[in-house]
Amino acid sequence: MSSPPTILVFDSGLGGLTVLREIVAARPDAHYVYVADDAFFPYGHHGEAQIIARVVPLVGELIERHAPDLVTIACNTASTLVMSHLRDAYTVPFVGTVPAIKPACASSKTKRVSVLGTRGTVKREYTHGLIRDFAQGCEVTLVGSPELATLAEAALSGETVSDDDIEVEIAPCFVGAASDASSRTDTIVLACTHYPLLLDRLAKLAPWPVDWIDPAPAIARRVVDLIGKPGDVFDGAGAEMVFTSGRPHTLSQALMPFFGGRVPA
Ligand code: DGL
């Protein structure tokens, strides 16, 4: 383990920043490399074989270049497919991001839970397996959103995103009668790391209040389990942001909070 450790966080775009933010809070001393595979965004529009063929060699190149001590795949659309391939191919420890169906179903009181993810994530056999194993008697509604990740990217980049566009994407999550709080959906799994970027708006546009389950804090705890708690010495480790398209990032102000106040190089 290098000191400070280097943690590489990978996503198709800016959504993984919601996971990065929690890891940075748990390990503020670490050096961070955030990689957005924007050249292939959105992953939700690609087939399974294409995603595996894209991500596995790309992560290998990133490991070569940045020598991370741990890699977090901060993308449900990729993690529900590639984790076993990555672990077979490379020795660095990996932490993935998969739909938080188990805690959502454990905490739902009405036993109606929705999983809001990309169309790819809700189709995955991996996701269906989580429901078989962990639904705990809940009725689970899978909602594959075609555009919400793209809308979240646009909003973070300062573009205007209309309420109507967001409402259309989330409406199928709300099952049951608004007037019957004892049986309507009460818990929604944010099964795409982009969606917490829009959390305030999702809560505002929801037809009734629900618990939104964001797995990022649990992922940060897993990272700390694997690489340990921060030491006492903070020596100002840096942060880097890489876009696979090669474009420079122009979002420093908007990105700083996700990097714990650091400006990523
Ligand atoms: N952030 C990704 C996820 O968690 C998906 C966005 C995309 O479609 O690329 O699933």
Short mmCIF file of C-alpha atoms and ligand atoms in Angstrom, two decimals:
data_model
loop_
_atom_site.label_atom_id
_atom_site.label_comp_id
_atom_site.label_asym_id
_atom_site.label_seq_id
_atom_site.Cartn_x
_atom_site.Cartn_y
_atom_site.Cartn_z
CA MET A 1 0.00 0.00 0.00
CA SER A 2 1.44 3.39 -0.95
CA SER A 3 1.31 6.24 1.54
CA PRO A 4 -0.93 8.05 0.97
CA PRO A 5 -2.89 5.42 -0.98
CA THR A 6 -4.12 6.14 -4.49
CA ILE A 7 -7.81 5.40 -5.04
CA LEU A 8 -9.11 5.31 -8.61
CA VAL A 9 -12.84 5.94 -9.03
CA PHE A 10 -14.33 5.01 -12.41
CA ASP A 11 -17.69 5.78 -14.00
CA SER A 12 -19.13 6.35 -17.46
CA GLY A 13 -19.43 10.04 -16.63
CA LEU A 14 -19.92 12.39 -13.70
CA GLY A 15 -22.25 10.16 -11.67
CA GLY A 16 -19.42 8.43 -9.84
CA LEU A 17 -18.66 11.77 -8.21
CA THR A 18 -21.51 10.99 -5.78
CA VAL A 19 -19.54 7.92 -4.68
CA LEU A 20 -16.20 9.75 -4.75
CA ARG A 21 -17.62 12.39 -2.36
CA GLU A 22 -18.32 9.74 0.30
CA ILE A 23 -14.96 8.01 -0.14
CA VAL A 24 -13.12 11.33 0.12
CA ALA A 25 -15.00 12.07 3.37
CA ALA A 26 -13.91 8.68 4.76
CA ARG A 27 -10.29 8.86 3.49
CA PRO A 28 -9.48 12.59 3.12
CA ASP A 29 -5.76 11.78 3.13
CA ALA A 30 -5.81 9.62 -0.03
CA HIS A 31 -4.75 10.60 -3.55
CA TYR A 32 -7.68 10.39 -5.98
CA VAL A 33 -7.90 9.72 -9.69
CA TYR A 34 -11.43 10.12 -11.04
CA VAL A 35 -11.99 8.69 -14.51
CA ALA A 36 -15.09 9.51 -16.56
CA ASP A 37 -15.42 7.30 -19.64
CA ASP A 38 -17.30 10.06 -21.41
CA ALA A 39 -16.15 8.80 -24.81
CA PHE A 40 -18.52 5.83 -24.28
CA PHE A 41 -21.29 7.59 -22.27
CA PRO A 42 -24.07 6.62 -21.61
CA TYR A 43 -23.34 2.99 -20.70
CA GLY A 44 -27.09 2.44 -20.28
CA HIS A 45 -27.45 2.56 -24.07
CA HIS A 46 -24.84 -0.15 -24.78
CA GLY A 47 -25.21 -3.94 -24.87
CA GLU A 48 -23.66 -6.23 -22.26
CA ALA A 49 -20.89 -7.62 -24.48
CA GLN A 50 -19.93 -4.11 -25.60
CA ILE A 51 -19.61 -2.87 -22.00
CA ILE A 52 -17.45 -5.81 -20.94
CA ALA A 53 -15.24 -5.39 -24.03
CA ARG A 54 -14.89 -1.67 -23.32
CA VAL A 55 -14.41 -1.59 -19.54
CA VAL A 56 -12.14 -4.55 -18.80
CA PRO A 57 -9.18 -3.49 -20.99
CA LEU A 58 -9.71 0.21 -20.22
CA VAL A 59 -9.48 -0.42 -16.46
CA GLY A 60 -6.33 -2.46 -17.14
CA GLU A 61 -4.76 0.53 -18.92
CA LEU A 62 -5.76 2.84 -16.05
CA ILE A 63 -4.18 0.48 -13.51
CA GLU A 64 -0.95 0.50 -15.57
CA ARG A 65 -0.92 4.27 -15.78
CA HIS A 66 -1.97 5.27 -12.26
CA ALA A 67 -0.92 2.28 -10.10
CA PRO A 68 -3.92 2.60 -7.74
CA ASP A 69 -4.10 0.75 -4.42
CA LEU A 70 -7.82 0.25 -4.92
CA VAL A 71 -10.30 0.75 -7.76
CA THR A 72 -13.97 1.64 -7.24
CA ILE A 73 -16.29 1.00 -10.16
CA ALA A 74 -18.79 3.73 -9.31
CA CYS A 75 -21.30 2.65 -11.94
CA ASN A 76 -24.15 0.17 -11.54
CA THR A 77 -24.49 -0.38 -15.28
CA ALA A 78 -20.88 -1.62 -15.41
CA SER A 79 -20.57 -3.24 -11.96
CA THR A 80 -23.57 -5.53 -12.53
CA LEU A 81 -21.54 -7.03 -15.41
CA VAL A 82 -17.80 -6.63 -15.08
CA MET A 83 -16.70 -7.22 -11.47
CA SER A 84 -15.83 -10.91 -11.85
CA HIS A 85 -14.00 -10.19 -15.13
CA LEU A 86 -11.95 -7.44 -13.46
CA ARG A 87 -11.09 -9.59 -10.44
CA ASP A 88 -10.01 -12.43 -12.73
CA ALA A 89 -7.82 -10.12 -14.81
CA TYR A 90 -6.14 -7.84 -12.23
CA THR A 91 -4.85 -8.23 -8.67
CA VAL A 92 -5.70 -4.75 -7.31
CA PRO A 93 -8.71 -4.78 -4.92
CA PHE A 94 -12.00 -3.67 -6.48
CA VAL A 95 -15.18 -2.28 -4.96
CA GLY A 96 -18.27 -2.24 -7.17
CA THR A 97 -21.59 -0.40 -7.00
CA VAL A 98 -24.72 -2.54 -7.30
CA PRO A 99 -28.39 -1.77 -6.59
CA ALA A 100 -29.03 -1.50 -2.82
CA ILE A 101 -32.04 -3.83 -2.96
CA LYS A 102 -31.32 -5.64 0.31
CA PRO A 103 -31.30 -2.58 2.63
CA ALA A 104 -34.20 -0.97 0.74
CA CYS A 105 -36.41 -4.04 1.15
CA ALA A 106 -35.34 -4.44 4.77
CA SER A 107 -36.45 -0.91 5.63
CA SER A 108 -39.65 -0.59 3.53
CA LYS A 109 -42.75 -0.53 5.70
CA THR A 110 -45.33 -0.76 2.88
CA LYS A 111 -43.33 -3.56 1.22
CA ARG A 112 -43.40 -1.65 -2.06
CA VAL A 113 -39.95 -0.78 -3.35
CA SER A 114 -38.84 0.59 -6.72
CA VAL A 115 -35.41 0.28 -8.29
CA LEU A 116 -34.57 3.25 -10.51
CA GLY A 117 -31.60 2.52 -12.76
CA THR A 118 -30.49 2.59 -16.36
CA ARG A 119 -32.26 0.31 -18.80
CA GLY A 120 -29.16 -1.87 -18.74
CA THR A 121 -29.04 -2.23 -14.94
CA VAL A 122 -32.69 -3.22 -14.57
CA LYS A 123 -32.31 -5.87 -17.30
CA ARG A 124 -29.29 -7.54 -15.71
CA GLU A 125 -29.48 -11.07 -14.41
CA TYR A 126 -27.39 -9.79 -11.47
CA THR A 127 -30.16 -7.36 -10.48
CA HIS A 128 -32.84 -10.02 -10.84
CA GLY A 129 -30.75 -12.29 -8.60
CA LEU A 130 -30.63 -9.58 -5.90
CA ILE A 131 -34.42 -9.37 -6.00
CA ARG A 132 -34.78 -13.17 -5.77
CA ASP A 133 -32.42 -13.31 -2.81
CA PHE A 134 -33.24 -10.14 -0.89
CA ALA A 135 -36.80 -8.91 -1.68
CA GLN A 136 -37.90 -10.15 1.76
CA GLY A 137 -41.56 -10.27 0.74
CA CYS A 138 -41.52 -6.85 -0.97
CA GLU A 139 -43.08 -6.14 -4.36
CA VAL A 140 -40.13 -4.71 -6.30
CA THR A 141 -40.79 -2.56 -9.38
CA LEU A 142 -37.89 -2.20 -11.81
CA VAL A 143 -37.78 1.16 -13.61
CA GLY A 144 -35.29 1.50 -16.45
CA SER A 145 -34.80 5.19 -17.12
CA PRO A 146 -33.52 6.03 -20.60
CA GLU A 147 -32.50 9.65 -20.01
CA LEU A 148 -32.07 10.47 -16.32
CA ALA A 149 -28.28 9.97 -16.27
CA THR A 150 -27.92 12.32 -19.23
CA LEU A 151 -30.20 14.87 -17.54
CA ALA A 152 -28.07 14.67 -14.37
CA GLU A 153 -24.89 15.30 -16.40
CA ALA A 154 -26.55 18.28 -18.04
CA ALA A 155 -27.69 19.73 -14.70
CA LEU A 156 -24.23 19.39 -13.14
CA SER A 157 -22.73 21.05 -16.20
CA GLY A 158 -24.98 24.08 -15.62
CA GLU A 159 -27.58 23.39 -18.33
CA THR A 160 -31.28 23.90 -17.66
CA VAL A 161 -33.19 20.66 -17.12
CA SER A 162 -36.98 20.94 -16.97
CA ASP A 163 -39.15 19.46 -14.23
CA ASP A 164 -41.25 17.74 -16.89
CA ASP A 165 -38.25 15.88 -18.28
CA ILE A 166 -37.36 14.55 -14.82
CA GLU A 167 -40.96 13.72 -13.87
CA VAL A 168 -41.44 11.52 -16.93
CA GLU A 169 -38.41 9.43 -15.94
CA ILE A 170 -39.39 8.90 -12.30
CA ALA A 171 -43.21 8.56 -12.57
CA PRO A 172 -43.26 4.72 -12.96
CA CYS A 173 -41.48 4.38 -9.58
CA PHE A 174 -44.57 5.51 -7.71
CA VAL A 175 -46.92 2.55 -7.40
CA GLY A 176 -50.23 2.57 -5.52
CA ALA A 177 -52.70 5.26 -4.63
CA ALA A 178 -51.37 8.59 -3.41
CA SER A 179 -54.21 8.60 -0.88
CA ASP A 180 -53.13 5.30 0.73
CA ALA A 181 -49.85 5.81 2.58
CA SER A 182 -50.02 2.30 4.03
CA SER A 183 -49.63 0.53 0.68
CA ARG A 184 -48.00 2.91 -1.83
CA THR A 185 -44.26 2.79 -2.70
CA ASP A 186 -42.24 4.12 0.24
CA THR A 187 -38.64 3.33 -0.82
CA ILE A 188 -36.74 3.96 -4.08
CA VAL A 189 -33.28 2.58 -4.76
CA LEU A 190 -31.05 5.02 -6.63
CA ALA A 191 -29.47 2.31 -8.77
CA CYS A 192 -27.43 4.69 -10.91
CA THR A 193 -24.71 6.84 -9.41
CA HIS A 194 -25.84 9.83 -11.47
CA TYR A 195 -29.21 10.11 -9.75
CA PRO A 196 -28.07 11.45 -6.35
CA LEU A 197 -26.82 14.48 -8.32
CA LEU A 198 -30.53 15.31 -8.78
CA LEU A 199 -31.72 14.26 -5.33
CA ASP A 200 -33.23 17.62 -4.33
CA ARG A 201 -35.24 17.75 -7.52
CA LEU A 202 -36.31 14.11 -7.31
CA ALA A 203 -37.63 14.74 -3.78
CA LYS A 204 -39.39 17.92 -4.90
CA LEU A 205 -41.04 16.29 -7.92
CA ALA A 206 -42.10 13.07 -6.17
CA PRO A 207 -45.90 12.75 -5.91
CA TRP A 208 -45.45 11.68 -2.27
CA PRO A 209 -42.46 11.43 0.08
CA VAL A 210 -40.29 8.31 -0.14
CA ASP A 211 -36.90 7.17 1.18
CA TRP A 212 -34.29 7.44 -1.56
CA ILE A 213 -31.56 4.84 -1.01
CA ASP A 214 -28.09 5.98 -2.10
CA PRO A 215 -25.45 3.25 -1.72
CA ALA A 216 -22.49 5.66 -1.63
CA PRO A 217 -21.95 5.69 2.17
CA ALA A 218 -21.91 1.87 2.21
CA ILE A 219 -19.38 1.84 -0.64
CA ALA A 220 -17.13 4.24 1.28
CA ARG A 221 -17.31 1.96 4.33
CA ARG A 222 -16.28 -0.99 2.14
CA VAL A 223 -13.30 0.98 0.82
CA VAL A 224 -12.18 1.74 4.38
CA ASP A 225 -12.63 -1.95 5.33
CA LEU A 226 -10.22 -2.85 2.54
CA ILE A 227 -7.57 -0.14 2.84
CA GLY A 228 -7.96 0.92 6.46
CA LYS A 229 -8.74 4.16 8.26
CA PRO A 230 -6.75 7.33 7.55
CA GLY A 231 -3.48 7.76 9.40
CA ASP A 232 -2.68 10.89 11.43
CA VAL A 233 -0.48 12.46 8.79
CA PHE A 234 -2.21 14.54 6.11
CA ASP A 235 0.25 15.63 3.50
CA GLY A 236 -2.07 17.26 0.99
CA ALA A 237 -2.50 14.37 -1.42
CA GLY A 238 -3.78 15.48 -4.80
CA ALA A 239 -6.70 14.79 -7.06
CA GLU A 240 -6.90 14.23 -10.79
CA MET A 241 -9.84 14.15 -13.18
CA VAL A 242 -9.52 12.24 -16.45
CA PHE A 243 -12.00 12.22 -19.33
CA THR A 244 -11.42 9.37 -21.79
CA SER A 245 -12.47 11.68 -24.64
CA GLY A 246 -9.41 13.76 -23.80
CA ARG A 247 -11.47 16.90 -23.28
CA PRO A 248 -10.21 19.25 -20.59
CA HIS A 249 -12.59 19.70 -17.70
CA THR A 250 -14.01 23.15 -17.27
CA LEU A 251 -16.09 22.47 -14.21
CA SER A 252 -13.58 23.08 -11.42
CA GLN A 253 -15.95 25.09 -9.24
CA ALA A 254 -18.79 22.58 -9.54
CA LEU A 255 -16.45 19.63 -9.00
CA MET A 256 -14.56 20.85 -5.95
CA PRO A 257 -17.11 19.75 -3.33
CA PHE A 258 -16.91 16.18 -4.63
CA PHE A 259 -13.13 16.20 -4.15
CA GLY A 260 -13.39 17.48 -0.56
CA GLY A 261 -12.60 21.04 -1.59
CA ARG A 262 -9.58 20.16 -3.73
CA VAL A 263 -9.36 21.42 -7.29
CA PRO A 264 -8.71 18.36 -9.46
CA ALA A 265 -5.80 18.61 -11.88
N1 DGL B 1 -23.57 6.10 -13.58
C1 DGL B 1 -23.98 4.92 -14.25
C2 DGL B 1 -24.64 3.92 -13.30
O1 DGL B 1 -24.44 3.96 -12.09
C3 DGL B 1 -24.81 4.97 -15.50
C4 DGL B 1 -24.91 6.07 -16.44
C5 DGL B 1 -24.80 5.63 -17.90
O2 DGL B 1 -25.81 5.23 -18.50
O3 DGL B 1 -23.67 5.70 -18.38
O4 DGL B 1 -25.33 3.05 -13.72
#
